[in-house]
């Protein structure tokens, strides 16, 4: 069974700094997607960034980028120029394209951005 | 707004009572998912529909849980004979079918079983 592990329960950063959130996963499949979702306090979850496993190039969305290391099964999220609005719970998620469409989530990392 | 909506947002019930939650997906999305999220954990998959067909159910979905999506539009999740362990946030998401279909999440229904 696939698993997703986020080893950092909480992280703190100051505005304008860069922070990296870690995620590792376990799968025997070769074709899958990886995601980072953001869940702000009392608000709904939104997709931050997505990576397709067959693409070697790391995905980037504005201030958000990933470091995808397929052999190491690692998928970290880098947030540059952190903003107060980045304060949220961040979830790493895996989806296996062969077996269905359910997302498998990690336990999350609570990120606090302070001024 | 045409995002995913869920009703109610909060539900407090006594142990043993039945509860029903509703999810309205984004109108053109043919896939609909239910997840459960307990405090300090990531969401866990419960079930999903493609149109009106329930295609996959997690073993987390005990016999007390039932989900429907009549006519492939909104969906309901019913929990019968609620237990304190059912207390959680129930999240609904929807997507288009296809390999890259992004799942859009609703705000969730927070259930508290006393």
Short mmCIF file of C-alpha atoms in Angstrom, two decimals:
data_model
loop_
_atom_site.label_atom_id
_atom_site.label_comp_id
_atom_site.label_asym_id
_atom_site.label_seq_id
_atom_site.Cartn_x
_atom_site.Cartn_y
_atom_site.Cartn_z
CA UNK A 1 0.00 0.00 0.00
CA UNK A 2 1.12 3.50 -0.71
CA UNK A 3 2.07 5.71 2.21
CA UNK A 4 2.95 9.38 2.54
CA UNK A 5 5.12 10.65 5.38
CA UNK A 6 5.56 14.24 6.51
CA UNK A 7 8.15 14.26 9.25
CA UNK A 8 7.79 17.92 10.30
CA UNK A 9 4.61 18.45 12.35
CA UNK A 10 5.27 22.19 12.74
CA UNK A 11 7.50 24.80 11.17
CA UNK A 12 7.94 28.51 11.66
CA UNK A 13 9.39 31.13 9.35
CA UNK A 14 9.52 34.90 9.16
CA UNK A 15 8.08 36.95 6.37
CA UNK A 16 10.22 37.11 3.23
CA UNK A 17 12.23 34.05 4.22
CA UNK A 18 12.33 30.72 2.41
CA UNK A 19 11.09 27.51 3.95
CA UNK A 20 11.13 23.91 2.77
CA UNK A 21 8.58 21.32 3.80
CA UNK A 22 9.54 17.66 3.50
CA UNK A 23 7.57 14.72 2.19
CA UNK A 24 8.50 11.14 1.42
CA UNK A 25 6.29 8.46 -0.02
CA UNK A 26 6.35 4.78 -0.70
CA UNK A 27 5.01 3.10 -3.80
CA UNK A 28 5.92 0.35 -6.20
CA UNK A 29 4.15 2.09 -9.05
CA UNK A 30 5.89 4.08 -11.75
CA UNK A 31 3.05 6.30 -12.92
CA UNK A 32 1.54 8.63 -10.35
CA UNK A 33 0.93 12.20 -9.31
CA UNK A 34 2.12 14.08 -6.26
CA UNK A 35 0.44 17.14 -4.80
CA UNK A 36 0.83 19.76 -2.14
CA UNK A 37 -2.42 21.07 -0.69
CA UNK A 38 -2.82 24.06 1.62
CA UNK A 39 -5.49 24.18 4.33
CA UNK A 40 -5.68 27.62 5.98
CA UNK A 41 -7.25 27.84 9.44
CA UNK A 42 -11.00 27.24 9.17
CA UNK A 43 -10.89 27.41 5.39
CA UNK A 44 -11.07 24.85 2.67
CA UNK A 45 -8.20 22.96 1.17
CA UNK A 46 -6.72 24.26 -2.05
CA UNK A 47 -4.18 22.81 -4.42
CA UNK A 48 -0.79 24.51 -4.31
CA UNK A 49 1.22 22.53 -6.82
CA UNK A 50 1.20 19.24 -8.71
CA UNK A 51 3.96 17.01 -10.07
CA UNK A 52 3.59 14.20 -12.58
CA UNK A 53 6.00 11.38 -11.85
CA UNK A 54 7.06 10.91 -15.46
CA UNK A 55 8.16 14.52 -15.74
CA UNK A 56 11.72 15.10 -14.63
CA UNK A 57 11.37 18.86 -14.46
CA UNK A 58 10.34 20.16 -11.05
CA UNK A 59 7.00 21.96 -10.99
CA UNK A 60 6.88 25.67 -10.13
CA UNK A 61 3.94 27.94 -9.33
CA UNK A 62 5.02 31.48 -8.57
CA UNK A 63 6.64 31.41 -5.11
CA UNK A 64 6.07 27.68 -4.73
CA UNK A 65 8.37 25.04 -6.19
CA UNK A 66 9.06 21.39 -5.57
CA UNK A 67 12.14 19.24 -5.43
CA UNK A 68 11.04 15.90 -6.81
CA UNK A 69 13.54 13.08 -6.35
CA UNK A 70 11.86 10.01 -7.83
CA UNK A 71 14.54 7.49 -6.94
CA UNK A 72 14.59 8.70 -3.35
CA UNK A 73 10.77 8.97 -3.29
CA UNK A 74 11.05 12.48 -1.96
CA UNK A 75 8.83 15.44 -2.79
CA UNK A 76 9.63 18.63 -0.87
CA UNK A 77 7.89 21.99 -1.17
CA UNK A 78 9.85 25.23 -1.15
CA UNK A 79 8.06 28.46 -0.38
CA UNK A 80 10.05 31.55 -1.29
CA UNK A 81 9.43 35.05 0.02
CA UNK A 82 7.04 33.73 2.67
CA UNK A 83 3.93 35.81 3.34
CA UNK A 84 1.59 35.96 6.34
CA UNK A 85 -1.10 34.43 4.15
CA UNK A 86 1.00 31.31 3.75
CA UNK A 87 0.18 30.37 7.34
CA UNK A 88 -1.69 27.09 7.01
CA UNK A 89 -1.53 23.33 7.28
CA UNK A 90 0.24 21.84 4.27
CA UNK A 91 -0.51 18.33 3.12
CA UNK A 92 1.51 16.21 0.76
CA UNK A 93 -0.64 13.79 -1.25
CA UNK A 94 -0.13 10.90 -3.64
CA UNK A 95 -2.37 9.55 -6.34
CA UNK A 96 -1.70 6.33 -8.18
CA UNK A 97 -3.06 6.50 -11.71
CA UNK A 98 -3.26 2.76 -12.08
CA UNK A 99 -5.32 1.87 -9.04
CA UNK A 100 -7.88 4.62 -8.90
CA UNK A 101 -8.22 8.21 -8.09
CA UNK A 102 -8.21 8.46 -4.30
CA UNK A 103 -5.68 10.84 -2.81
CA UNK A 104 -3.46 9.48 -0.06
CA UNK A 105 -2.44 12.24 2.32
CA UNK A 106 0.34 12.68 4.82
CA UNK A 107 -0.39 13.93 8.33
CA UNK A 108 0.46 17.48 7.41
CA UNK A 109 2.87 20.23 8.46
CA UNK A 110 1.60 23.31 10.24
CA UNK A 111 3.44 26.34 8.89
CA UNK A 112 3.39 29.60 10.80
CA UNK A 113 4.65 32.76 9.12
CA UNK A 114 5.35 35.69 11.41
CA UNK A 115 6.16 39.33 10.79
CA UNK B 1 -19.54 31.06 -6.72
CA UNK B 2 -19.45 27.67 -8.40
CA UNK B 3 -17.13 25.92 -5.93
CA UNK B 4 -17.91 22.76 -3.95
CA UNK B 5 -20.42 23.40 -1.19
CA UNK B 6 -21.31 21.29 1.83
CA UNK B 7 -24.21 21.43 4.20
CA UNK B 8 -24.36 21.65 7.15
CA UNK B 9 -21.01 23.13 8.11
CA UNK B 10 -21.35 21.91 11.67
CA UNK B 11 -23.41 19.12 13.19
CA UNK B 12 -23.63 18.13 16.84
CA UNK B 13 -25.48 14.95 17.59
CA UNK B 14 -25.91 12.42 20.35
CA UNK B 15 -24.48 8.96 20.15
CA UNK B 16 -26.84 6.59 18.42
CA UNK B 17 -28.53 9.20 16.24
CA UNK B 18 -28.42 9.20 12.44
CA UNK B 19 -26.93 12.12 10.52
CA UNK B 20 -26.88 13.04 6.84
CA UNK B 21 -24.53 15.42 5.07
CA UNK B 22 -24.90 16.92 1.64
CA UNK B 23 -22.29 17.86 -0.94
CA UNK B 24 -22.88 19.88 -4.09
CA UNK B 25 -19.95 19.50 -6.49
CA UNK B 26 -18.80 21.90 -9.17
CA UNK B 27 -21.51 21.55 -11.78
CA UNK B 28 -19.50 20.10 -14.65
CA UNK B 29 -17.52 17.67 -12.49
CA UNK B 30 -18.50 14.04 -12.92
CA UNK B 31 -16.37 12.66 -10.09
CA UNK B 32 -17.21 13.20 -6.44
CA UNK B 33 -15.21 12.06 -3.41
CA UNK B 34 -15.76 11.83 0.32
CA UNK B 35 -12.89 12.01 2.82
CA UNK B 36 -12.76 12.04 6.60
CA UNK B 37 -10.26 14.17 8.52
CA UNK B 38 -9.66 13.77 12.24
CA UNK B 39 -7.79 16.29 14.34
CA UNK B 40 -4.10 16.44 13.52
CA UNK B 41 -4.37 14.02 10.63
CA UNK B 42 -4.58 14.25 6.89
CA UNK B 43 -7.81 13.43 5.09
CA UNK B 44 -8.58 9.74 4.61
CA UNK B 45 -10.46 8.52 1.57
CA UNK B 46 -13.93 7.08 2.14
CA UNK B 47 -15.58 6.66 -1.25
CA UNK B 48 -15.96 8.10 -4.71
CA UNK B 49 -18.54 8.34 -7.48
CA UNK B 50 -18.27 8.71 -11.17
CA UNK B 51 -21.58 10.21 -12.20
CA UNK B 52 -24.15 8.23 -10.17
CA UNK B 53 -22.04 5.07 -9.82
CA UNK B 54 -20.19 4.45 -6.58
CA UNK B 55 -16.94 3.00 -7.90
CA UNK B 56 -14.74 2.63 -4.86
CA UNK B 57 -15.21 2.32 -1.11
CA UNK B 58 -12.56 2.35 1.57
CA UNK B 59 -12.61 -0.22 4.34
CA UNK B 60 -13.07 2.82 6.63
CA UNK B 61 -16.62 2.98 5.30
CA UNK B 62 -18.32 0.64 7.75
CA UNK B 63 -21.84 -0.74 7.35
CA UNK B 64 -23.15 2.26 9.28
CA UNK B 65 -22.06 4.58 6.47
CA UNK B 66 -23.85 4.94 3.20
CA UNK B 67 -23.35 7.38 0.35
CA UNK B 68 -25.48 8.16 -2.64
CA UNK B 69 -25.28 10.38 -5.66
CA UNK B 70 -28.66 10.26 -7.36
CA UNK B 71 -28.67 11.54 -10.94
CA UNK B 72 -24.96 12.19 -10.74
CA UNK B 73 -25.36 15.60 -9.18
CA UNK B 74 -25.26 16.23 -5.42
CA UNK B 75 -24.25 13.51 -2.99
CA UNK B 76 -25.31 12.56 0.50
CA UNK B 77 -23.34 10.75 3.18
CA UNK B 78 -25.39 9.17 5.95
CA UNK B 79 -24.04 7.79 9.19
CA UNK B 80 -26.38 5.59 11.16
CA UNK B 81 -26.13 4.95 14.89
CA UNK B 82 -23.34 7.46 15.32
CA UNK B 83 -20.48 6.71 17.68
CA UNK B 84 -18.05 9.09 19.37
CA UNK B 85 -15.33 7.82 17.06
CA UNK B 86 -17.26 9.25 14.11
CA UNK B 87 -16.44 12.77 15.29
CA UNK B 88 -14.41 14.29 12.48
CA UNK B 89 -14.45 16.70 9.57
CA UNK B 90 -16.12 15.16 6.52
CA UNK B 91 -14.74 16.61 3.31
CA UNK B 92 -16.22 16.42 -0.14
CA UNK B 93 -14.24 16.99 -3.32
CA UNK B 94 -15.05 16.91 -7.00
CA UNK B 95 -13.11 16.65 -10.22
CA UNK B 96 -13.35 16.00 -13.90
CA UNK B 97 -12.47 12.50 -14.99
CA UNK B 98 -9.15 12.06 -16.71
CA UNK B 99 -5.62 11.45 -15.63
CA UNK B 100 -4.86 14.94 -14.42
CA UNK B 101 -8.20 15.80 -12.84
CA UNK B 102 -7.56 18.13 -9.93
CA UNK B 103 -9.75 17.55 -6.90
CA UNK B 104 -11.46 20.67 -5.61
CA UNK B 105 -12.46 20.49 -1.97
CA UNK B 106 -15.45 21.84 -0.14
CA UNK B 107 -15.31 23.53 3.27
CA UNK B 108 -16.26 20.32 5.09
CA UNK B 109 -18.88 19.33 7.64
CA UNK B 110 -17.60 19.11 11.19
CA UNK B 111 -19.40 16.36 13.10
CA UNK B 112 -19.31 16.16 16.87
CA UNK B 113 -20.87 13.11 18.49
CA UNK B 114 -21.60 13.55 22.19
#
